[in-house]
PDB file of C-alpha atoms in Angstrom:
ATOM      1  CA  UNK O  95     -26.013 -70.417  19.412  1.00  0.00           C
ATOM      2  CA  UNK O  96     -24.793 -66.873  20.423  1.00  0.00           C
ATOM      3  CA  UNK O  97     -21.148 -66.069  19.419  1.00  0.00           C
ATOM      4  CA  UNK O  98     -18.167 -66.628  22.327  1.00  0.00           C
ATOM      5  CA  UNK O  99     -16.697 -63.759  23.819  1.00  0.00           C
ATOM      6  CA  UNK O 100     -13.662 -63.893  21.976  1.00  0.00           C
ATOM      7  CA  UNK O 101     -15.638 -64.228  18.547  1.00  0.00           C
ATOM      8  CA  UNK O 102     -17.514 -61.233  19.816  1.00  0.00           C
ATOM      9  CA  UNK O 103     -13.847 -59.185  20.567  1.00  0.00           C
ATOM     10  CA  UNK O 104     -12.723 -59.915  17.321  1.00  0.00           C
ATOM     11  CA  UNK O 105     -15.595 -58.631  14.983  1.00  0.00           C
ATOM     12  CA  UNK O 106     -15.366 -54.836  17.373  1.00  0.00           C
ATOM     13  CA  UNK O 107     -12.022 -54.914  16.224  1.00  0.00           C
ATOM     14  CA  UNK O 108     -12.605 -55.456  12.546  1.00  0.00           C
ATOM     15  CA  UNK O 109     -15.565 -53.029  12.949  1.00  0.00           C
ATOM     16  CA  UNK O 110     -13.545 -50.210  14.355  1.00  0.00           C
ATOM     17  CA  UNK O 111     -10.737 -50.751  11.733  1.00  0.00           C
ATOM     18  CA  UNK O 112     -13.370 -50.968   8.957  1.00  0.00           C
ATOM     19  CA  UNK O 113     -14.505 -47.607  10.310  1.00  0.00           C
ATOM     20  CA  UNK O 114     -11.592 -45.595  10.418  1.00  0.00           C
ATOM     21  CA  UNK O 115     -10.543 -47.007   6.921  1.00  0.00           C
ATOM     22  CA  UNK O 116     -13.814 -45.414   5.238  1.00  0.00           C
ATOM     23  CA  UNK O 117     -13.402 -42.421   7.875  1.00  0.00           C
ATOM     24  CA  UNK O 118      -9.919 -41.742   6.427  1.00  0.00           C
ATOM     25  CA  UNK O 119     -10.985 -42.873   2.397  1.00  0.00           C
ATOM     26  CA  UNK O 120     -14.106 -40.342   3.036  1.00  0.00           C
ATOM     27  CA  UNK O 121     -11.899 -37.244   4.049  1.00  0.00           C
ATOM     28  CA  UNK O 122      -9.131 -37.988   1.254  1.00  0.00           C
ATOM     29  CA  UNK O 123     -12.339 -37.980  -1.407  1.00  0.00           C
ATOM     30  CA  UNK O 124     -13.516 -34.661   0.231  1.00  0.00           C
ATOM     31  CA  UNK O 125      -9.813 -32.894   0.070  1.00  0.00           C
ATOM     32  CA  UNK O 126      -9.900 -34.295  -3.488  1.00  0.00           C
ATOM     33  CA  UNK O 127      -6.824 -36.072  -2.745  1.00  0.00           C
ATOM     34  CA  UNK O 128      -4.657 -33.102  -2.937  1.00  0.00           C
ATOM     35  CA  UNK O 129      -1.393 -32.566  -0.706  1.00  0.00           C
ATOM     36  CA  UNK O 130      -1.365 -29.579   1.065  1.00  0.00           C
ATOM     37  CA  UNK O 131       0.076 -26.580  -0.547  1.00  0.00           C
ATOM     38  CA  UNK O 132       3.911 -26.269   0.147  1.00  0.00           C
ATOM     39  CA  UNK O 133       5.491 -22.924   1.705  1.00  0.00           C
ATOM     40  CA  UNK O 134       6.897 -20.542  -0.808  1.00  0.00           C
ATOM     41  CA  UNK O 135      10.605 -19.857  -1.510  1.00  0.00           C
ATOM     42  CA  UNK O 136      10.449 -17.311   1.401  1.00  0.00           C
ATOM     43  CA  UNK O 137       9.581 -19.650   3.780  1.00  0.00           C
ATOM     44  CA  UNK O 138       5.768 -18.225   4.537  1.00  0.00           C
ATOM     45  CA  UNK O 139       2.891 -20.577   3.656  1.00  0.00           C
ATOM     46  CA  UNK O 140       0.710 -19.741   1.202  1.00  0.00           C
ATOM     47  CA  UNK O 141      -2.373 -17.004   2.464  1.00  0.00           C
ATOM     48  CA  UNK O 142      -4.666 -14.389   0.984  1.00  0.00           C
ATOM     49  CA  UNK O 143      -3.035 -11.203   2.414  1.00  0.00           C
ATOM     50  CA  UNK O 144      -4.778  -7.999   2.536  1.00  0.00           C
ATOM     51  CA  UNK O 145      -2.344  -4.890   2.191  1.00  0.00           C
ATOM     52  CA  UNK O 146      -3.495  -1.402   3.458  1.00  0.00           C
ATOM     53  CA  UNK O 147      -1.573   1.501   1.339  1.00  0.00           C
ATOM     54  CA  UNK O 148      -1.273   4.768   0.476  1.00  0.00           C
ATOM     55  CA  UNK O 149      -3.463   5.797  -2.563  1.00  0.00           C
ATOM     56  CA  UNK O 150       0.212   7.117  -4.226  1.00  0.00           C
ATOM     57  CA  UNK O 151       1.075   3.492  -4.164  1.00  0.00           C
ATOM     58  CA  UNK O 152      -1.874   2.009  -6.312  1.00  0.00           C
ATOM     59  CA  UNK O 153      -0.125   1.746  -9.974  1.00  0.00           C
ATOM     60  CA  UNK O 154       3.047   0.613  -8.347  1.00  0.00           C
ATOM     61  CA  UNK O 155       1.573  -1.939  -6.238  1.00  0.00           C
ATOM     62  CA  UNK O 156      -0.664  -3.927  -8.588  1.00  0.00           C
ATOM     63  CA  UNK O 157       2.283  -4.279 -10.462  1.00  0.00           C
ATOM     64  CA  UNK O 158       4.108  -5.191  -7.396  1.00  0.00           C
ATOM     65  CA  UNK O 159       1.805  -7.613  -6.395  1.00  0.00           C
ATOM     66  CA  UNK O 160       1.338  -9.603  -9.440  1.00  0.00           C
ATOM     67  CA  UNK O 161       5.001  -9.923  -9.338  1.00  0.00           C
ATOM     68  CA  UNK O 162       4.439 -11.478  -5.830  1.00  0.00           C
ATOM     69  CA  UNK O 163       2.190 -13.355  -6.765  1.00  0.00           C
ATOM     70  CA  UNK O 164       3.784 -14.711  -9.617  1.00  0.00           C
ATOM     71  CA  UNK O 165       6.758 -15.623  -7.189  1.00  0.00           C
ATOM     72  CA  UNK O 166       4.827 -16.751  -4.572  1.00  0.00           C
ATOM     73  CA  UNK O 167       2.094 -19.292  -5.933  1.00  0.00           C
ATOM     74  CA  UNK O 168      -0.981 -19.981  -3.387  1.00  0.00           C
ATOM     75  CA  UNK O 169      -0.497 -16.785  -2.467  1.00  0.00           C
ATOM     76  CA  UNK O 170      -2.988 -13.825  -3.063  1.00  0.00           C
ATOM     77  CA  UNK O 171      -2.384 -10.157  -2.662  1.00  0.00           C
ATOM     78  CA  UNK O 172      -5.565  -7.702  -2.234  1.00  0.00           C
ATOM     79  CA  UNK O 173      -4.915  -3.621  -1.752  1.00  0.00           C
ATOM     80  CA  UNK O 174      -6.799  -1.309  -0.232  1.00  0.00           C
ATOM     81  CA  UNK O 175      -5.579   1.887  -1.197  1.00  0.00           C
ATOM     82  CA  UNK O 176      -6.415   5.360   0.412  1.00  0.00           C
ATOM     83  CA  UNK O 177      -4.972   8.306   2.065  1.00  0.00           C
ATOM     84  CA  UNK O 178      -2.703   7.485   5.021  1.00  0.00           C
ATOM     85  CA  UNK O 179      -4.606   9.250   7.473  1.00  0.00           C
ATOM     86  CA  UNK O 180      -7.471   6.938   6.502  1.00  0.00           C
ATOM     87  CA  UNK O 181      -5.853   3.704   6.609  1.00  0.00           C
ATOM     88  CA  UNK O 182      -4.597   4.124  10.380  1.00  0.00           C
ATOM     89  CA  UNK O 183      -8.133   4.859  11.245  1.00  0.00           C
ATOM     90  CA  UNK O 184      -9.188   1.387   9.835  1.00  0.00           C
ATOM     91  CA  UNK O 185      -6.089   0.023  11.870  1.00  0.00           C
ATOM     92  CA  UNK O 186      -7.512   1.363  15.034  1.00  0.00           C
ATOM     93  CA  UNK O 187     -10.754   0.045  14.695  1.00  0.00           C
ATOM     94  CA  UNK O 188      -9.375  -3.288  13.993  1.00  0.00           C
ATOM     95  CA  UNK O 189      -9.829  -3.738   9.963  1.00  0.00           C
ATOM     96  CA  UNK O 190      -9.050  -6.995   8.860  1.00  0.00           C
ATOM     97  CA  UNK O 191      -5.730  -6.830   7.015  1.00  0.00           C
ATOM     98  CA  UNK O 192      -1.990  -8.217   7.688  1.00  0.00           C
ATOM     99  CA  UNK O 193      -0.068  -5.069   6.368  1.00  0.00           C
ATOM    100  CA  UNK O 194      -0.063  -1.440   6.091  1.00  0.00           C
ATOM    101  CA  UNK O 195       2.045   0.674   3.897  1.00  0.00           C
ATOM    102  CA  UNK O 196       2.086   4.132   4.527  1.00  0.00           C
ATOM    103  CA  UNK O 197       3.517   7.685   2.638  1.00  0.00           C
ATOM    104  CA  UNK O 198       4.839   8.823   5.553  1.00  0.00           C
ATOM    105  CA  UNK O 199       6.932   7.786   9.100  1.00  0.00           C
ATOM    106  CA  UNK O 200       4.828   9.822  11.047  1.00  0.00           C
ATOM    107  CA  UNK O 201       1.460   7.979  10.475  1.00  0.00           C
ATOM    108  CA  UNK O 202       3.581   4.930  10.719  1.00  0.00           C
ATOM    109  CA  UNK O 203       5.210   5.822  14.083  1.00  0.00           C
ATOM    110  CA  UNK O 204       1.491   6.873  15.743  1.00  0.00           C
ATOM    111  CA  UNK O 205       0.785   2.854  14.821  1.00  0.00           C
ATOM    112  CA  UNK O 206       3.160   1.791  17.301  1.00  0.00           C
ATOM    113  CA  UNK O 207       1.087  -0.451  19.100  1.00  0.00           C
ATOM    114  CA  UNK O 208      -0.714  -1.984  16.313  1.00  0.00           C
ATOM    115  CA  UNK O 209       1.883  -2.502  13.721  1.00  0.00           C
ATOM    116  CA  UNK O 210       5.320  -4.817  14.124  1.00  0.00           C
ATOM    117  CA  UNK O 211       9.067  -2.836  13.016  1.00  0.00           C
ATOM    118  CA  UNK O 212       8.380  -0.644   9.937  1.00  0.00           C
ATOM    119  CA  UNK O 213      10.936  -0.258   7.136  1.00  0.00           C
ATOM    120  CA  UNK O 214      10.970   2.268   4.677  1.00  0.00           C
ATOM    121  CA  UNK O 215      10.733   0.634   1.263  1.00  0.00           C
ATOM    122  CA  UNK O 216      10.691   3.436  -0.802  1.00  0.00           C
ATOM    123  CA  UNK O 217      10.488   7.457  -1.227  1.00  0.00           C
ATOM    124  CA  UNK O 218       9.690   9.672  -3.227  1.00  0.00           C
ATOM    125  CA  UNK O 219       9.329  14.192  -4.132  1.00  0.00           C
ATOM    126  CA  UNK O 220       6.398  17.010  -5.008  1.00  0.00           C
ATOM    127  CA  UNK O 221       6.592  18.792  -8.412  1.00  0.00           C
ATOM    128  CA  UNK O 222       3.924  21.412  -9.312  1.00  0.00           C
ATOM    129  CA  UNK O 223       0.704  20.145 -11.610  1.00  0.00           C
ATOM    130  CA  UNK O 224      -0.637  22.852 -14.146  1.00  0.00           C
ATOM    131  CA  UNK O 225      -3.435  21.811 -16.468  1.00  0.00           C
ATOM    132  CA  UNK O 226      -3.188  20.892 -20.671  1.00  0.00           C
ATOM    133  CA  UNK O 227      -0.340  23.649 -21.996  1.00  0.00           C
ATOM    134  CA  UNK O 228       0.362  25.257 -18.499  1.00  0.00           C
ATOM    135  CA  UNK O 229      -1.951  28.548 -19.261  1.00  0.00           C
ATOM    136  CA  UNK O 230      -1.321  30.239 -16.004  1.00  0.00           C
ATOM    137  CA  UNK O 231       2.504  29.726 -16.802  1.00  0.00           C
ATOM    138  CA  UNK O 232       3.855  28.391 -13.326  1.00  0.00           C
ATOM    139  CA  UNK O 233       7.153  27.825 -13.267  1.00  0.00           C
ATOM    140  CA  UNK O 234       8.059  28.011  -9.909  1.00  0.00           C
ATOM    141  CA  UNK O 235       6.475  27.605  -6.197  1.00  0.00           C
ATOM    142  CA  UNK O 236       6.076  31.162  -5.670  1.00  0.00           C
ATOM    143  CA  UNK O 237       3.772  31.319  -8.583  1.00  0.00           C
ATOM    144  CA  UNK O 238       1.437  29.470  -6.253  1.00  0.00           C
ATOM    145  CA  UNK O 239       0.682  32.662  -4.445  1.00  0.00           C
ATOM    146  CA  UNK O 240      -1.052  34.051  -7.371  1.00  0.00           C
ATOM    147  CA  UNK O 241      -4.493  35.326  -5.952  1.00  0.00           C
ATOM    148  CA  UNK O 242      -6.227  34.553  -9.301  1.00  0.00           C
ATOM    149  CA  UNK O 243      -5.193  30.624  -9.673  1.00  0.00           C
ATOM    150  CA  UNK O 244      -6.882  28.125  -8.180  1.00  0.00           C
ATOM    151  CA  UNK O 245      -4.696  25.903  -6.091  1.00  0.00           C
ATOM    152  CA  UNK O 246      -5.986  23.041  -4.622  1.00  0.00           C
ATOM    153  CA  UNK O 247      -3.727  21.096  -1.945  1.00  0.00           C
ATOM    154  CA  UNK O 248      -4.568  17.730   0.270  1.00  0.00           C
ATOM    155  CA  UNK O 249      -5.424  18.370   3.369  1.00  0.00           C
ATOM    156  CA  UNK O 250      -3.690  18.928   6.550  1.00  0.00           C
ATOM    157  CA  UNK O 251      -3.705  15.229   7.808  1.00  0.00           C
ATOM    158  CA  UNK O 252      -2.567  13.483   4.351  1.00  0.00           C
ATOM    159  CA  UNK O 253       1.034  13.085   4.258  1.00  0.00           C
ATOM    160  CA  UNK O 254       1.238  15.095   0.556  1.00  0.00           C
ATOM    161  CA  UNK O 255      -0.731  17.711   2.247  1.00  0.00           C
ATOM    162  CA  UNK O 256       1.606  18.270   5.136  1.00  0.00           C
ATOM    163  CA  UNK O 257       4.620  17.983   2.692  1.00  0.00           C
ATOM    164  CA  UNK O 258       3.121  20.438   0.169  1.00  0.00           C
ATOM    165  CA  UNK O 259       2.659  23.099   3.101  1.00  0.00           C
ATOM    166  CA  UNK O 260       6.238  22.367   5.088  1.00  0.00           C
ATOM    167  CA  UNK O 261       7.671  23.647   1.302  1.00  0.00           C
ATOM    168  CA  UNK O 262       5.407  26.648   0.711  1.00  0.00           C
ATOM    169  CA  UNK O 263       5.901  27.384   4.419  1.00  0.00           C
ATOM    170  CA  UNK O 264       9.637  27.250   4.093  1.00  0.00           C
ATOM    171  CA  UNK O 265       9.749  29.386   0.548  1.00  0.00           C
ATOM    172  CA  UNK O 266       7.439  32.018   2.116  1.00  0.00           C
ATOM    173  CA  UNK O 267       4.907  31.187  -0.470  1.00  0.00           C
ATOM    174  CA  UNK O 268       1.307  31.991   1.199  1.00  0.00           C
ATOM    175  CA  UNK O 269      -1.273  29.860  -0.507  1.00  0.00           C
ATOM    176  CA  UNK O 270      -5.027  29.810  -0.064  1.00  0.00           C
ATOM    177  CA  UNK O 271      -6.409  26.967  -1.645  1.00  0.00           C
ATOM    178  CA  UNK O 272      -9.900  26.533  -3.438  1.00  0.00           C
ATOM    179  CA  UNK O 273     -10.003  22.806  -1.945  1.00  0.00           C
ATOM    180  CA  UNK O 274      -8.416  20.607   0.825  1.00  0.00           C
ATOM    181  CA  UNK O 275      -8.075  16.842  -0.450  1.00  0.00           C
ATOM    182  CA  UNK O 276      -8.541  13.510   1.181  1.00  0.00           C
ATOM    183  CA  UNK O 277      -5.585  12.323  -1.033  1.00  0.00           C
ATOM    184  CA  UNK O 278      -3.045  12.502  -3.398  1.00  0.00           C
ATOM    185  CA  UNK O 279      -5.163  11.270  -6.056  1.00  0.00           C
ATOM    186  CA  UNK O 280      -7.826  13.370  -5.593  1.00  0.00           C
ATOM    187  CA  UNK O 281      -5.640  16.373  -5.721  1.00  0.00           C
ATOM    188  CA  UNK O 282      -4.345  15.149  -9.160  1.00  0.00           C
ATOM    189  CA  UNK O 283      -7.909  14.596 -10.204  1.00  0.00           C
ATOM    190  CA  UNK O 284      -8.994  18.192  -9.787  1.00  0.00           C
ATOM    191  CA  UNK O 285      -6.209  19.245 -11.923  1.00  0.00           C
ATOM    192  CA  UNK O 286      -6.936  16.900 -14.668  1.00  0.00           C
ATOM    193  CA  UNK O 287     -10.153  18.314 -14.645  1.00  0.00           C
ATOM    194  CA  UNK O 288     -10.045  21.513 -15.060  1.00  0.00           C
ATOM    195  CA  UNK O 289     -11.125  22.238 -11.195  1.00  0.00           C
ATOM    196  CA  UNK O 290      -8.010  23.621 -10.224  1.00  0.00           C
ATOM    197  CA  UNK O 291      -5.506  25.547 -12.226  1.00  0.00           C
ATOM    198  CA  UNK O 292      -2.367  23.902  -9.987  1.00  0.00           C
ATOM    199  CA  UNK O 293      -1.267  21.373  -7.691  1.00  0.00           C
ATOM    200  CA  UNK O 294       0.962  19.664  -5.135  1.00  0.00           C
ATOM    201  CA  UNK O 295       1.450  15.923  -6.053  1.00  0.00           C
ATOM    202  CA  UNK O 296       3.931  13.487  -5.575  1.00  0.00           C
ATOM    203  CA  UNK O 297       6.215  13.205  -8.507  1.00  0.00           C
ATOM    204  CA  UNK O 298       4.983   9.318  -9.457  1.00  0.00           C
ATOM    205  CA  UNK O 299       1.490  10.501  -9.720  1.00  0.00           C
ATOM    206  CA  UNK O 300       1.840  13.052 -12.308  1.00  0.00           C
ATOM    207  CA  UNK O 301       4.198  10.932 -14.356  1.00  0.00           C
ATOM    208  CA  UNK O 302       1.271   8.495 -14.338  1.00  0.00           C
ATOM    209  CA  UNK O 303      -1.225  11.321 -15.504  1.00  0.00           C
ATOM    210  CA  UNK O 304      -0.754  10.065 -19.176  1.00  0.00           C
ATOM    211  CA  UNK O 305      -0.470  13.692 -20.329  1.00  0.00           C
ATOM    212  CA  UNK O 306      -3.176  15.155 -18.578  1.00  0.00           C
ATOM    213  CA  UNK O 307      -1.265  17.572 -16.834  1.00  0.00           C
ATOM    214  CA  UNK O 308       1.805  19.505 -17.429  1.00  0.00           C
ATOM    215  CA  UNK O 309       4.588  18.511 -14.372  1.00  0.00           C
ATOM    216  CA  UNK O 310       6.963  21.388 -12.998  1.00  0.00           C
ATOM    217  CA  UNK O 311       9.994  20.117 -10.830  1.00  0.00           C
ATOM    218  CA  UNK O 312      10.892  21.487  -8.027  1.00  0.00           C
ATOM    219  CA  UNK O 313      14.747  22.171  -7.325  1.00  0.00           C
ATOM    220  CA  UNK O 314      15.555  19.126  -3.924  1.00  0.00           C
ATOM    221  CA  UNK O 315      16.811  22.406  -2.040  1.00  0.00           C
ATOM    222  CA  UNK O 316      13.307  23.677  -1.799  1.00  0.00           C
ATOM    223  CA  UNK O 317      11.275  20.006  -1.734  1.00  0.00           C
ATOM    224  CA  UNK O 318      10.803  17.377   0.536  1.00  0.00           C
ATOM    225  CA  UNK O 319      11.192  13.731   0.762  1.00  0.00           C
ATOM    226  CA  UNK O 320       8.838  11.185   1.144  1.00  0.00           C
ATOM    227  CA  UNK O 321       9.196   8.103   3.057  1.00  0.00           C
ATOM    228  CA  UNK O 322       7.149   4.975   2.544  1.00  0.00           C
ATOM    229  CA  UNK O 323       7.529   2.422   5.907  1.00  0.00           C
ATOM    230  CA  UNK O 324       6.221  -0.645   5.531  1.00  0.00           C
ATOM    231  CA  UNK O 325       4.729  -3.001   8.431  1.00  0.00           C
ATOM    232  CA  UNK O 326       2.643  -6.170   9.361  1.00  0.00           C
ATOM    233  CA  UNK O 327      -0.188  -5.611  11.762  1.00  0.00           C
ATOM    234  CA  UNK O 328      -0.153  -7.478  14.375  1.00  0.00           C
ATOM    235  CA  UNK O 329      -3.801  -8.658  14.193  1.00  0.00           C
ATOM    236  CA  UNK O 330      -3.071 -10.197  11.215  1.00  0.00           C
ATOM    237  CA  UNK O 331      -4.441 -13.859  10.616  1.00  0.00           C
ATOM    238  CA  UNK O 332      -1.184 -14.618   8.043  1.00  0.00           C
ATOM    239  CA  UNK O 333       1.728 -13.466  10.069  1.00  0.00           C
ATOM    240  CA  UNK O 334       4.657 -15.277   8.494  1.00  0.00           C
ATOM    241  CA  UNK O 335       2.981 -14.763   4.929  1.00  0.00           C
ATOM    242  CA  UNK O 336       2.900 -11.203   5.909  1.00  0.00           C
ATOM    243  CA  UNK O 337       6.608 -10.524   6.917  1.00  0.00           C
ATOM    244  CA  UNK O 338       7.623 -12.391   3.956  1.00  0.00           C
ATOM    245  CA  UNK O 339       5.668  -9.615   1.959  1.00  0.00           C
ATOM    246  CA  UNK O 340       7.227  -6.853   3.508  1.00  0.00           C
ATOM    247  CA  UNK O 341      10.412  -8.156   3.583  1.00  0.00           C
ATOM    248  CA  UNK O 342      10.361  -8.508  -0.270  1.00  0.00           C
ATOM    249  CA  UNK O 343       8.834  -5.135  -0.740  1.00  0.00           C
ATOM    250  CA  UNK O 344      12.932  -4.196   0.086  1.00  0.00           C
ATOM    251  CA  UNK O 345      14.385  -6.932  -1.657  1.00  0.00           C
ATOM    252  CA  UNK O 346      15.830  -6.333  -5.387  1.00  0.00           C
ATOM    253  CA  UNK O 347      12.591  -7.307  -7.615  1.00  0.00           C
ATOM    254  CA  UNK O 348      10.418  -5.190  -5.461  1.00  0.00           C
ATOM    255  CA  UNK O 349      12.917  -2.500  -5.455  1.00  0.00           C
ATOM    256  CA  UNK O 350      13.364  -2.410  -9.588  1.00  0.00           C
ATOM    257  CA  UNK O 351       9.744  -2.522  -9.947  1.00  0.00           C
ATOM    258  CA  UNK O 352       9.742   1.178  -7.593  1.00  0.00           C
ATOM    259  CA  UNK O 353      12.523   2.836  -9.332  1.00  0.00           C
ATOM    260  CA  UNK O 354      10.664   1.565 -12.840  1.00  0.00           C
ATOM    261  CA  UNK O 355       7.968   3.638 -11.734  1.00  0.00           C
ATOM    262  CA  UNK O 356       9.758   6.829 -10.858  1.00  0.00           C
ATOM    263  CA  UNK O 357      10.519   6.072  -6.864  1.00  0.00           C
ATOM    264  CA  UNK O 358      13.421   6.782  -5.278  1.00  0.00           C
ATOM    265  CA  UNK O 359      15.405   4.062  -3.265  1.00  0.00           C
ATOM    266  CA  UNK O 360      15.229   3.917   0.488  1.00  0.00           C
TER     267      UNK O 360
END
């Protein structure tokens, strides 16, 4: 005898119920029953943020960003550090990342359309780089100008580079250099060695050197200032998780763990 209609109503129902109970059991048993991770103290849910910075940040930021980290659990920081000019070229062609940090405003400000606001987080100064003992005995920028030492500068483009020829420009001090570098670090490198006799670095990078290189100070009156905006990018995937970064890049941890490593405050 074939079931009544009502019978008939009654088992789709229990079948359909039945079905979204082991529907529902089966996705809790894939998530492995775990709640969703909650948003940090800043507000921002957790993310894996990719930073673009300048190659002067890279001891400063990995301890930075294990700080974040650290602060700021589910979240995951990843640098890629290289000269400025580099890093806006990535931005134009639409690199995958959800902040830039640059060592200059004017890289920055030609990012316009591609970043958010920028705030400068930090700054920082040149000194002079001599190798082991300072043979050549440079005490001073005009020293530079020494036909037999071999100088080597960044070039043009890089922030350092500009800096290190808008002070020998303003002192008078003509300077051929034996190599034009993509970066601060590279500059540095050549000094350590032995490829260069003297360099133009940022002060931070030479205090990092580990005694590599003798550092000679330059007095403020003839130096320049470095400024180090900070920005999300407005492709980015993690917006919220990347203003909180930036925003605590000027907040008082970030700020202790700059001066720490020789930067000045914004």
């Amino acid at each position: 005898m074939s079931p009544t209609p009502t019978r008939t109503r009654r088992r789709t129902v229990v079948s359909a119920a039945a079905l979204s109970a082991a529907l529902l059991a089966g996705l809790t048993a894939c998530g492995g029953g775990e709640e969703p991770a909650a948003p940090s103290a800043s507000g921002a849910p957790p993310a894996n943020l990719t930073v673009l910075a300048a190659s002067s940040l890279t001891d400063v930021f990995r301890t930075a960003g294990a700080a974040y980290e650290k602060a700021h659990p589910g979240t995951k920081v990843t640098f890629s550090f290289a000269g400025s000019q580099e890093l806006a070229a990535q931005v134009k062609q639409g690199a995958p990342a959800d902040a830039l940090v640059t060592a200059d405003t004017r890289t920055m400000d030609g990012l316009r359309a591609e970043t958010g606001e920028p705030r400068v987080v930090a700054k920082n100064r040149l000194v002079i780089t001599t190798g082991k003992g300072n043979p050549f005995k440079v005490d001073e920028l005009k020293d530079l100008a020494d036909p037999g030492l071999k100088v080597v500068l960044a070039a043009p483009e890089v922030p350092v580079g500009r800096y290190s020829r808008q002070i020998l420009d303003a002192q008078k001090v003509a300077v051929k250099p034996v190599s034009q570098e993509p970066s601060v670090r590279a500059v540095l490198g050549k000094v350590e060695m032995g490829e260069a006799d003297a360099g133009l670095v940022y002060r931070t990078d030479a205090a990092r050197s580990g005694g590599k290189v003798v550092t000679v100070e330059i007095p403020d009156g003839q130096n320049a200032v470095a400024s180090y905006p900070a920005a999300t990018l407005r492709h980015s995937r993690n917006a919220g998780a990347a203003a909180a970064f930036t925003a605590w890049l000027s907040g008082p941890e970030a700020q202790k763990i700059f001066q720490e490593a020789g930067f000045q405050q914004p």
